[in-house]
XYZ file of C-alpha atoms in Angstrom:
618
model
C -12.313 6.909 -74.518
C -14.287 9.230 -76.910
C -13.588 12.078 -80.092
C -15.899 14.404 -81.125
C -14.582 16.653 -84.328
C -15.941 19.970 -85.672
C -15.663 21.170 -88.944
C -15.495 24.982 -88.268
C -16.447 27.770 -91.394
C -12.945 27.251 -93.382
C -12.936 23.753 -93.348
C -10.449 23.661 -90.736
C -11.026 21.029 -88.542
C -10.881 21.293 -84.824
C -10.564 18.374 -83.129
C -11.580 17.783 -79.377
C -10.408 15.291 -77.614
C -12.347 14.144 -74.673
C -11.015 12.602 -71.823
C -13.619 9.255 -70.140
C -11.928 8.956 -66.797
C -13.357 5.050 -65.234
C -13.519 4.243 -61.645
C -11.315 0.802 -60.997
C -11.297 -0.827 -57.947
C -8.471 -1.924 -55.077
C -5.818 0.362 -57.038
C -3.518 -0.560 -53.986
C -2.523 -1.646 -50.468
C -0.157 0.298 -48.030
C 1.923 -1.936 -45.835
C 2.723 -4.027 -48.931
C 6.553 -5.270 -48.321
C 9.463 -6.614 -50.616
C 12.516 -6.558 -51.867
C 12.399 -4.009 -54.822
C 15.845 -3.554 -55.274
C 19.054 -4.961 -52.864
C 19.834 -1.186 -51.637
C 16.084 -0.840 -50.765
C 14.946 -3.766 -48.983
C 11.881 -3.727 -46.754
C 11.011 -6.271 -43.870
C 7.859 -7.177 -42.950
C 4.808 -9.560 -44.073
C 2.915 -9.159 -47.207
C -0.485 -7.606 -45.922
C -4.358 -9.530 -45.974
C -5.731 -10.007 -48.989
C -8.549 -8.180 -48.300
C -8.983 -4.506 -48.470
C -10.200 -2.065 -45.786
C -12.167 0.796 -45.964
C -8.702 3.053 -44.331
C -6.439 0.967 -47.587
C -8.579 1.621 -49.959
C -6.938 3.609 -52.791
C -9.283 5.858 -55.856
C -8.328 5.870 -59.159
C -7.138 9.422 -60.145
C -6.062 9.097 -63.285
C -8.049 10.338 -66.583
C -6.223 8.583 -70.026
C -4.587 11.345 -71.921
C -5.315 10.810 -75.456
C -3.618 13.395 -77.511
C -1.128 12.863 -79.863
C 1.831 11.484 -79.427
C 3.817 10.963 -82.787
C 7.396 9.649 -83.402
C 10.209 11.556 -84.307
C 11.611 8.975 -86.140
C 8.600 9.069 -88.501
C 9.513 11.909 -91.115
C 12.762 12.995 -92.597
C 13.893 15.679 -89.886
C 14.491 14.038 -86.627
C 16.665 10.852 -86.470
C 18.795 12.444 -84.082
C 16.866 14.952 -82.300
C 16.837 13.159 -78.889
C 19.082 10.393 -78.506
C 22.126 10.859 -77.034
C 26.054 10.260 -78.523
C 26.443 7.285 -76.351
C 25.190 3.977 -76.122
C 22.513 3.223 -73.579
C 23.650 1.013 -70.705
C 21.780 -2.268 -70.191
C 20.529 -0.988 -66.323
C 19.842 2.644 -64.851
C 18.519 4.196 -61.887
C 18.418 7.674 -60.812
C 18.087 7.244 -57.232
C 21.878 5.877 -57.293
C 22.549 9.423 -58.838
C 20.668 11.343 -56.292
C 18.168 12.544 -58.899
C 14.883 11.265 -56.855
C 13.217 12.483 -54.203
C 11.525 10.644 -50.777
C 8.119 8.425 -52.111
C 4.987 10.288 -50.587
C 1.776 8.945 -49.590
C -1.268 10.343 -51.633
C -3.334 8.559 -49.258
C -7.484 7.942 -50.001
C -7.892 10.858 -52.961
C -7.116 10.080 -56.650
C -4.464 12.683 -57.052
C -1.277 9.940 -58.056
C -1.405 12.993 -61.550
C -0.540 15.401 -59.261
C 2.194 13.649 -56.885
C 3.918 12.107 -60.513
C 3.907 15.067 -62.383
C 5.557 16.736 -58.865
C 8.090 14.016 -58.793
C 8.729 14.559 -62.205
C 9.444 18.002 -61.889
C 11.719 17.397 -58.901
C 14.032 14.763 -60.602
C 14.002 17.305 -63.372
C 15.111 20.210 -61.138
C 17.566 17.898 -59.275
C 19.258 16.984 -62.580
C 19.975 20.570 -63.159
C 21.548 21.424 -59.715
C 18.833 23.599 -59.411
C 17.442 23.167 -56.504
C 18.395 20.770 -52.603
C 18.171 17.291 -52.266
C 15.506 17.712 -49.891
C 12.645 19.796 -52.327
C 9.516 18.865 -51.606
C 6.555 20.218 -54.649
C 3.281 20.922 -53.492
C 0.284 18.399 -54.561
C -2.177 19.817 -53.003
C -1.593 23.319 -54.449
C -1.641 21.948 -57.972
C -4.498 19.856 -57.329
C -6.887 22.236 -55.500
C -6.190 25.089 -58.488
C -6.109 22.669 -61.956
C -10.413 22.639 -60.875
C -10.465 26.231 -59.099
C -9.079 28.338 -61.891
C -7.961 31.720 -60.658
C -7.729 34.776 -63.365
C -4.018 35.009 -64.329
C -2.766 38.762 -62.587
C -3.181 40.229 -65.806
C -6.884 39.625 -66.284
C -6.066 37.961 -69.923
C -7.587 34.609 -68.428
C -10.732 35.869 -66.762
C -13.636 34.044 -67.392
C -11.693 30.892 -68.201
C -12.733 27.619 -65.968
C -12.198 23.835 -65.012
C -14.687 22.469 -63.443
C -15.415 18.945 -61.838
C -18.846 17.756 -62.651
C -20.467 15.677 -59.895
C -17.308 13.729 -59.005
C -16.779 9.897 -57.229
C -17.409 9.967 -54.005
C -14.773 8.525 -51.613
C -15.755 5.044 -49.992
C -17.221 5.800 -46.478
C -15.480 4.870 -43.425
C -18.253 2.715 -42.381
C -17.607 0.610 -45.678
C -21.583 1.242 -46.653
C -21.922 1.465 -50.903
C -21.313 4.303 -53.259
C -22.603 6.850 -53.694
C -21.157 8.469 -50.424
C -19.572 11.722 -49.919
C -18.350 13.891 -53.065
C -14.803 15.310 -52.361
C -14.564 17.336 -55.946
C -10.904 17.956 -56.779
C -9.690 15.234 -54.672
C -10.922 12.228 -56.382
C -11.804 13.589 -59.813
C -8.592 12.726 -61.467
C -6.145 14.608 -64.002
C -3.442 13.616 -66.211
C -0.358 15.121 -67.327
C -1.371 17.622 -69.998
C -4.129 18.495 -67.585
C -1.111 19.549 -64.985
C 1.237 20.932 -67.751
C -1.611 23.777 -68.695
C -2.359 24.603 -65.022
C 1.600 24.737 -64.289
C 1.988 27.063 -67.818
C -0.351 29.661 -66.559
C 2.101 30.014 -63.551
C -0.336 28.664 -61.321
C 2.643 27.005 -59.396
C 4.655 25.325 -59.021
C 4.635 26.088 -55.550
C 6.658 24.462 -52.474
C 5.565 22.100 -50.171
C 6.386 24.582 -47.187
C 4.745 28.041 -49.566
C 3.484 30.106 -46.719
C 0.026 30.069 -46.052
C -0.520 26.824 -48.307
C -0.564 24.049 -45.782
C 0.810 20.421 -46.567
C -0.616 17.643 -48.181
C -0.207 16.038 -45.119
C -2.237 18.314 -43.215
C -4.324 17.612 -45.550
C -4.969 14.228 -45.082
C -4.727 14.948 -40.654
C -7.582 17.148 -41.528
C -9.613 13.922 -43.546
C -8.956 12.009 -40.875
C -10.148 14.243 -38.218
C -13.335 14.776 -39.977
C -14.001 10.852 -39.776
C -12.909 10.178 -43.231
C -16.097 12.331 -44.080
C -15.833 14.444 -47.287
C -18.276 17.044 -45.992
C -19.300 20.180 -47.320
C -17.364 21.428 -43.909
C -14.630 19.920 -44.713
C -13.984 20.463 -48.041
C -14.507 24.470 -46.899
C -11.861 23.949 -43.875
C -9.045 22.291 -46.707
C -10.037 25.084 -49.093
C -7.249 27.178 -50.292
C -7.356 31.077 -50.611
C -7.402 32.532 -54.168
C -4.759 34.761 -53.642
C -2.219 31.655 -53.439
C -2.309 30.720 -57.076
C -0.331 32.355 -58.668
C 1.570 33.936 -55.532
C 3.577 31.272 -53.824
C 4.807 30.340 -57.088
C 9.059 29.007 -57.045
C 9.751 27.782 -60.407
C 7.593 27.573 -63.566
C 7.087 24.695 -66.028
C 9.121 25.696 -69.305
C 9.140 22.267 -71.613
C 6.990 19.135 -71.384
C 7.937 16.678 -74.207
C 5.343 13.663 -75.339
C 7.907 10.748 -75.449
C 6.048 7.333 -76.534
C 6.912 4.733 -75.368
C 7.491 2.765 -78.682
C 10.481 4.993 -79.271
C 12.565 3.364 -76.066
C 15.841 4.673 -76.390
C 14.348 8.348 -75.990
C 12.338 7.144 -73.018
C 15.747 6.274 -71.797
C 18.143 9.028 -72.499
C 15.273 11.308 -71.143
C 15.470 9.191 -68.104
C 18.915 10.275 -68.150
C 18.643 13.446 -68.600
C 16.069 14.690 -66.452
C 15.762 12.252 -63.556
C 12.615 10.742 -64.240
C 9.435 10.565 -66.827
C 5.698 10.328 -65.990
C 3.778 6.672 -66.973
C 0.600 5.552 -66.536
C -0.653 2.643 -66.613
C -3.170 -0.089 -65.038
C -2.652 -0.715 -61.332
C -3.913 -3.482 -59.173
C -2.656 -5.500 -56.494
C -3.558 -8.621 -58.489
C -1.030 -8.088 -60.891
C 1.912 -7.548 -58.559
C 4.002 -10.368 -56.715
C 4.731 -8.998 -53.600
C 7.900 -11.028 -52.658
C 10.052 -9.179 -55.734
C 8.122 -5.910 -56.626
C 7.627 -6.978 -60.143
C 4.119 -5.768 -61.896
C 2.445 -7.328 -65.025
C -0.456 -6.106 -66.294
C -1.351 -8.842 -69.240
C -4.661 -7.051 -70.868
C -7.032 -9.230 -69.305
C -10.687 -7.330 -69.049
C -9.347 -4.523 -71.293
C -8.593 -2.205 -68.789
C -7.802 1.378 -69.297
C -4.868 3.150 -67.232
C -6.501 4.517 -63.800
C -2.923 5.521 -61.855
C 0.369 7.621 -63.079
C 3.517 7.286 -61.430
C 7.172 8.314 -62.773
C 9.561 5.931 -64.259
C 13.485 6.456 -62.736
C 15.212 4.213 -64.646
C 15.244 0.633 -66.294
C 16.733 -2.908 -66.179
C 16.758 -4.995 -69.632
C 18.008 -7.963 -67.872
C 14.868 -7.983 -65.040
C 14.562 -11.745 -65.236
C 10.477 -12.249 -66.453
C 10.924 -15.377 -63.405
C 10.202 -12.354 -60.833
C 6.616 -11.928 -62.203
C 3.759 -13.488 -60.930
C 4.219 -16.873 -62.029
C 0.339 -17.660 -63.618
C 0.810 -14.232 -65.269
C 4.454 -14.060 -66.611
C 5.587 -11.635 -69.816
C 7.265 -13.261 -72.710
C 10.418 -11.342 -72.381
C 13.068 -9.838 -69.321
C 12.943 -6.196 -68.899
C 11.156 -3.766 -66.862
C 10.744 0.120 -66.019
C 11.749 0.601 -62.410
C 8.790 3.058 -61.110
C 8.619 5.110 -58.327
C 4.776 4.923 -56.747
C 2.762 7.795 -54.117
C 1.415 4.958 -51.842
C 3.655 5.529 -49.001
C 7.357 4.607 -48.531
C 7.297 1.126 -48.026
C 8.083 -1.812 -50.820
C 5.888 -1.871 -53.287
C 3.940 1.246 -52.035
C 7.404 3.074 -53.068
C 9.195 1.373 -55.965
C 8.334 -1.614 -58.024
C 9.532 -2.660 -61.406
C 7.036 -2.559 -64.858
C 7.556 -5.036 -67.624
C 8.484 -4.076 -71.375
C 5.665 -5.854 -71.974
C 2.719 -4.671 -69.962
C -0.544 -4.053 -71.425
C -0.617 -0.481 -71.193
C 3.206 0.404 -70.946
C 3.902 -1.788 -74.641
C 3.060 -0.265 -77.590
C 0.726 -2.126 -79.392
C 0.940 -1.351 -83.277
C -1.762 -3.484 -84.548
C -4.163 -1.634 -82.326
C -2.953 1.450 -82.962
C -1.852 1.875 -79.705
C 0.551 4.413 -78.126
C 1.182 4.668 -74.635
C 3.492 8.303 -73.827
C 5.846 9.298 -71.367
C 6.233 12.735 -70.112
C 9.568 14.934 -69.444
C 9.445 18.075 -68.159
C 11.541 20.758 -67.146
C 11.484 24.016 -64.805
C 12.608 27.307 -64.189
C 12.918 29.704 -61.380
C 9.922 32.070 -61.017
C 11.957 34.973 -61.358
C 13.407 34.597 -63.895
C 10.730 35.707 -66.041
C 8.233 38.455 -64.173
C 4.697 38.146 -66.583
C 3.072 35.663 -68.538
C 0.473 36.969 -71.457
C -2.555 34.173 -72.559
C -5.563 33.649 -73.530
C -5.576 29.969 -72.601
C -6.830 29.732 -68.424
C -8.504 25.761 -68.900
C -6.823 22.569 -69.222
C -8.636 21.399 -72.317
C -7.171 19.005 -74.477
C -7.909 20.224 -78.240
C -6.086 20.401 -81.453
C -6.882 22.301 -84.838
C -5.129 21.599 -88.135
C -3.068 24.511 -90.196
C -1.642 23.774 -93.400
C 2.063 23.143 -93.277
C 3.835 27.062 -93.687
C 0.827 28.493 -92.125
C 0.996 31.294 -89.269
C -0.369 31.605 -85.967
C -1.088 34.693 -84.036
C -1.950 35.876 -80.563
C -2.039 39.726 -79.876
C -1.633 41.453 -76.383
C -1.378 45.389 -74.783
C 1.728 45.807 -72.754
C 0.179 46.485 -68.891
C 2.126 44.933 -66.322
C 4.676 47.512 -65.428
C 2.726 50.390 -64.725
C 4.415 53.677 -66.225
C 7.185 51.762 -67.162
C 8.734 49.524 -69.501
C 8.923 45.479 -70.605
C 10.882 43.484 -72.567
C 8.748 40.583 -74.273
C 11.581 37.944 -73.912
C 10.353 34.957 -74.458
C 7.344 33.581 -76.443
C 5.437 29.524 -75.779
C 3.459 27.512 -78.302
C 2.000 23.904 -77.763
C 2.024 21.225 -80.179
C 0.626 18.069 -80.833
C 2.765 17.214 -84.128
C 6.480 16.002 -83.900
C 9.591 17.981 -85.457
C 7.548 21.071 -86.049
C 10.063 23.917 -87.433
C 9.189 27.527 -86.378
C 9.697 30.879 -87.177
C 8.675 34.006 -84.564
C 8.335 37.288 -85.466
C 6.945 40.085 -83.198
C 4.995 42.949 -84.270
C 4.370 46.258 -82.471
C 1.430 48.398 -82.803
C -0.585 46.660 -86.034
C -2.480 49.229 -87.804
C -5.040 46.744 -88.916
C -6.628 44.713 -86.244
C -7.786 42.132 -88.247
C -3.782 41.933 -89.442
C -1.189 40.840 -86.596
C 1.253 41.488 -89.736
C 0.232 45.256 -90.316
C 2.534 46.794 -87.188
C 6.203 47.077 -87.128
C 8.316 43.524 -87.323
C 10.669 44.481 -83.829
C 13.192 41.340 -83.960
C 15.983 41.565 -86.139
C 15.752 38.402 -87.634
C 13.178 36.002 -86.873
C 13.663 33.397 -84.581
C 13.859 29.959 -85.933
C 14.566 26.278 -84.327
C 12.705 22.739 -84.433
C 10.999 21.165 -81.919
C 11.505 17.364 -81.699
C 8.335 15.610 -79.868
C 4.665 16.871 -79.538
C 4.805 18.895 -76.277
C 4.763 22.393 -75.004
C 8.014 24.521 -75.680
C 9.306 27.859 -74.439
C 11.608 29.347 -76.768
C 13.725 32.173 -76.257
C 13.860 35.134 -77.976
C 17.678 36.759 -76.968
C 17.415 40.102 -76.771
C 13.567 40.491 -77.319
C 11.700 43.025 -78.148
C 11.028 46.289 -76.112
C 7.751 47.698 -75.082
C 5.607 50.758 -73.886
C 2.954 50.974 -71.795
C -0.021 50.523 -73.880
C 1.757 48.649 -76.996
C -0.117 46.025 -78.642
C 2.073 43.748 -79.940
C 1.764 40.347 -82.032
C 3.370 37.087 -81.719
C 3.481 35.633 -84.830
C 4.585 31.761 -85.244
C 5.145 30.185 -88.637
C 5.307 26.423 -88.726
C 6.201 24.062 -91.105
C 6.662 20.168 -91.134
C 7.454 17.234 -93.270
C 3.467 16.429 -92.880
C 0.288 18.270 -94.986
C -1.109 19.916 -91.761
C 1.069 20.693 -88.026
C -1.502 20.158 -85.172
C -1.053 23.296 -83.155
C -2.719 22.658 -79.561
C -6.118 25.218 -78.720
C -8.059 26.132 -75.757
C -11.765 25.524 -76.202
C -15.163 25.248 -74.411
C -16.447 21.464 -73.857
C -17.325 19.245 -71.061
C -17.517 15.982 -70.026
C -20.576 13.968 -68.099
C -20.020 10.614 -68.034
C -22.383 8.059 -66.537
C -20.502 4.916 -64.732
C -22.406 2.505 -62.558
C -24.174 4.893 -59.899
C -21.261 7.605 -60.093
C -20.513 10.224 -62.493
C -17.532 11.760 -63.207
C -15.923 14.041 -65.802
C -15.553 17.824 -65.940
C -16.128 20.951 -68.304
C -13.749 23.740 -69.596
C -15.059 27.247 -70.384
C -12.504 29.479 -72.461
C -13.869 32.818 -72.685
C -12.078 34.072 -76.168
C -12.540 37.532 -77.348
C -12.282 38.587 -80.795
C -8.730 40.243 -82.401
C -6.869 37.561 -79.495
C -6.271 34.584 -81.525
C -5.829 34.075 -85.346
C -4.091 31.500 -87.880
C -3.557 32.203 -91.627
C -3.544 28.604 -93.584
C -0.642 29.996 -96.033
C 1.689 32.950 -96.998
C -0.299 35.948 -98.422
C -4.036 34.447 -97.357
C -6.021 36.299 -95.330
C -6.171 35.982 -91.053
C -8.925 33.780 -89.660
C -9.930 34.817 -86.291
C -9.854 31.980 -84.196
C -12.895 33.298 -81.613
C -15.229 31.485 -83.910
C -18.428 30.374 -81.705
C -17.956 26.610 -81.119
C -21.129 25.285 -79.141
C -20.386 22.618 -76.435
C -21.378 18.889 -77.317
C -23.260 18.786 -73.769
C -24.800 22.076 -73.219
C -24.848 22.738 -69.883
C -25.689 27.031 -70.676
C -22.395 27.200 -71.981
C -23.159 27.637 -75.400
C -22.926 31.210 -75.985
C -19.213 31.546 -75.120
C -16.711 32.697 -77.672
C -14.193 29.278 -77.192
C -10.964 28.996 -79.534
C -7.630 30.225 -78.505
C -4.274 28.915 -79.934
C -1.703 28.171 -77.304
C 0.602 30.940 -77.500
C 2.078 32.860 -74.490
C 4.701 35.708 -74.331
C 6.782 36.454 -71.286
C 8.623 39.950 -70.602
C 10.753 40.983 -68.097
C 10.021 45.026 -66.362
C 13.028 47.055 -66.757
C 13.953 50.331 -67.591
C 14.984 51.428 -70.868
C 18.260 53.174 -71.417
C 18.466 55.267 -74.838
C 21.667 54.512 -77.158
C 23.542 57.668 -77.870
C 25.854 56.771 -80.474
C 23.892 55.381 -84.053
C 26.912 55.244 -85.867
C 26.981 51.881 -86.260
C 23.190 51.408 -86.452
C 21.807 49.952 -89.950
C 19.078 51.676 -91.404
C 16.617 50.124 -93.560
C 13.588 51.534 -95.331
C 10.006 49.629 -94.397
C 9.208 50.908 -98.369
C 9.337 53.173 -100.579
C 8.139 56.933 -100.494
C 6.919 59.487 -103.154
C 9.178 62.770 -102.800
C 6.862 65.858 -103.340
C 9.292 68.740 -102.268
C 7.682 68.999 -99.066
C 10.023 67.708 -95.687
C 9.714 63.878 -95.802
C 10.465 61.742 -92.878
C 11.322 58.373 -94.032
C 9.639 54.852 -92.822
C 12.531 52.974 -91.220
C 13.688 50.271 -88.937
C 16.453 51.252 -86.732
C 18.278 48.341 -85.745
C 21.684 48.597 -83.175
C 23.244 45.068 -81.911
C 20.486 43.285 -82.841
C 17.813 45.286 -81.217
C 15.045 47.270 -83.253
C 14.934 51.242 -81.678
C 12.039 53.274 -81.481
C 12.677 56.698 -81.668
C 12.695 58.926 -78.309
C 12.089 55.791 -76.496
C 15.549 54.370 -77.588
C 17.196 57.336 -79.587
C 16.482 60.877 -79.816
């Protein structure tokens, strides 16, 4: 794991944080069997010991290192997340119908992809959103998180993920890496890596999305080709452009970073969505394969190289069920649901407390996270404005009761209207308060401030963990063809500085054993997009500062700071109110009569909605 900082002109310091992703080996064995839980017993023999070339499993997963504070840490959020009730001692989702059929992500390292899937379909479940039977596409997220598409609105163009010179899959023939590249497939991704691929509404898609094809298919195809990552092959499982954002069925509204050290939360979002992504350290050595219980102990140091979702917990899982020269200190356990298939352990098996990697670890400063997430349909919002197309993980620092800004032209509904109706910002601080404000047509580019403030009141709430948050915006704010229109956030926090989450250039190339592995972002930032004002009254800092990648690569000359702020409208029409009786009035300030006709500076404002004249009113 590795940090690079910046100090950028202002002394505001960006911070980068760079993601080492590390090959482990024999991450898992299909055929595995045991009893996991009495209502899910599996017959059959423990498999050999040794490991195939067809059971061999890649690592996928690339630690996600940004923060992850406590709510519990400052004065504002004792309360935020835990529920009214007490916890019980034992809970699983699958006995409330909240979890959906294990998959098999067979010989690629994309475990990210079919957890943070799983995730989102225990969330949806939950909700009564959506059948028992939904089935969320891997492979689309997958294929698109490292073949960025431009969004529909062109904002994104020129934004990229790319995987640099990825593992190679273990040949069939069982001959030593280096062997056949497979890109996407084996390169690995985390959880914030998914969330900003999902919050560009690329996906989330269906299983069954027409012309997408099934993971399953997928894998027929990988085996057809000889388990031979080809150049051919990797063109014949390609997916069409046109699919990513089209096939789209819900979109990702909320992910919260839970950590782990604050339990009960871990829990009651358990409860309340379904299921939470974990990651952790996964080996066959470390499981007993009679009772499904897994105990990572530290030993080696390992890092976390798979992700599957937690559905629920046991306090009293006896620490007996472990593997007995390997055994934690205390009972409890996570009960996990895994993507190896749909038999014992290659389906459920049961974490301890205490495991390496799931534990928190204070005296290292260490702080494993959990991930909740939540979903909406796809039409319920019809277009998404941003600036931020990569899945870099970066933060910058603002001064507590500083602003952010991003600043878009109303397009999508050709010669007609939109209603911007909800607004998205992503955080890595912890019970952040906010305050949005919208304003249309700014007379000063250089001033997101200078237009026309078009809510009636700003809108103002607190988040509780780090995370990405949609907030709503009631009745919004109508707009013209052509309107340029700032979203202004203000946030505040018991802390000196809020980390507000950025989209930046910088890439990874990381040299393991004969293999390397990483990838490199390119955010193509123009200037008058993106700007943050450290206090009330200062001036606006535009955020498309030049910030030069660590590793080169020609990259260099690419503007590549964006804050994380997107604005959703709705197309409708616009019907004008006829009656302003009961309008208020209010002067924007105050004007020198000189006996000529004077047309006052106002805002018009009926039932909470800010007019424009002969748009709204005549």
């Amino acid at each position: 794991m590795g940090f690079f900082c910046r100090r950028l002109p202002r002394f505001a310091t960006l911070v980068l944080t760079v993601f080492l992703a590390f090959l482990v080996a024999s991450v898992g064995l299909p055929g595995l069997a045991f009893a996991v839980d009495p209502a899910y017993l599996v017959d059959g023999i423990a498999a050999d010991d040794e490991l195939s070339p067809d059971d061999e499993f890649v690592s996928g997963y690339i630690p996600d290192t940004l923060p992850a504070p406590s709510i519990h840490d400052g004065e504002a959020g004792d309360e935020l997340l835990r529920g009214t009730v007490d916890l019980p001692p034992s809970y699983d989702s699958r006995y409330k119908g909240l979890v959906t059929s294990p998959k098999n992500q067979g010989s690629f390292g994309t475990c990210w992809a079919f957890a943070t899937m799983g995730v989102l379909e225990s969330s949806l479940l939950s909700r009564g959103m959506v059948e028992s039977t939904i089935d969320l596409s891997e492979r689309h997220l997958a294929y698109f998180l490292y073949h960025t598409a431009p969004d529909p609105l062109g904002n994104t163009a020129g934004d990229s993920t790319v995987a640099i010179n990825p593992q190679a899959v273990k040949p069939a023939d069982g001959s030593d890496y280096p062997a056949y590249p497979v890109g996407y497939l084996v390169n690995g991704a985390n959880a914030t890596m998914a969330c900003y691929t999902l919050t560009s509404w690329t996906g989330v898609a269906r299983e069954n999305a027409p012309g997408l094809g099934t993971y399953d298919e997928l894998l027929s195809a990988y085996n057809d080709a000889g388990r031979v990552a080809s150049d051919v092959f990797l063109d014949q499982v390609a997916l069409d452009a046109g699919l990513s954002h089209s096939v789209n069925s819900f979109h990702l509204t909320q992910m919260r970073r839970i950590p782990l050290a604050d339990a009960d939360d871990v829990k009651q979002a358990i409860m309340d969505n379904g299921a939470v992504f974990l990651s952790l350290y996964y080996t066959r050595n470390y499981l007993n394969k009679n009772t499904g219980a897994y105990y990572y102990s530290g030993a080696g140091g390992k890092g976390s190289n798979h992700a599957v979702i937690a559905v629920g917990w046991d306090d009293d899982y006896s620490r007996d069920n472990f593997n007995s020269n390997s055994k934690p200190t205390s009972d409890g356990a996570w009960i996990c649901k895994n993507s190896y298939g749909s038999d014992g352990e290659d389906s459920y098996f049961y974490v301890s407390y205490e495991d390496w990697l799931v534990a928190p670890r204070p005296s290292d400063d260490f702080n494993p996270v959990t991930f909740a997430m939540e979903a909406e349909p796809a039409d319920a919002l019809d277009n998404n404005y941003q600036y931020d197309g990569t899945v870099a993980a970066c933060y910058n620092l603002i001064e507590s009761g500083g602003s952010l800004a991003s600043v878009f032209v109303a397009q999508a509904n050709e010669g007609g209207y939109e209603r911007l109706k909800a607004i998205s910002l992503s955080l890595s601080s912890a019970n952040v308060a906010y305050s949005v404000q919208v304003y249309v047509n700014p007379t000063d580019p250089s001033d997101p401030t200078s237009g026309t403030p078009s809510l009636a009141q700003p809108v103002e709430g607190t988040t509780d963990y780090a995370g990405y948050y949609t907030i709503d915006l009631g009745e919004g704010v109508a707009l013209d063809e052509g309107d340029v229109f700032a979203v202004v956030v203000t946030l505040s926090c018991d802390e000196e500085f809020v980390k507000y989450n950025v989209d930046c250039t910088y890439g990874i190339k990381e040299r393991y054993d004969t293999k390397n592995r990483g990838y490199y972002c390119i955010a193509h930032v123009e200037p008058g997009q993106s700007f943050e004002r450290e206090t009330v009254g200062a001036d606006w800092d535009d955020l498309s500062l030049k910030l030069y990648d660590e590793y080169g690569d020609g990259i260099e000359d690419e503007p590549a700071c964006c804050a994380r702020i997107k604005a959703f409208t709705v197309n409708e029409e616009i019907e004008q109110v006829n009656d302003l009786a009961n309008a208020q009035v209010e002067a924007i300030a105050d004007q020198r009569y000189t006996g000529e006709e004077l047309t006052p500076d106002v805002v018009v404002t009926y039932e909470n909605r800010v007019l424009r004249k002969d748009r709204d009113y005549q």
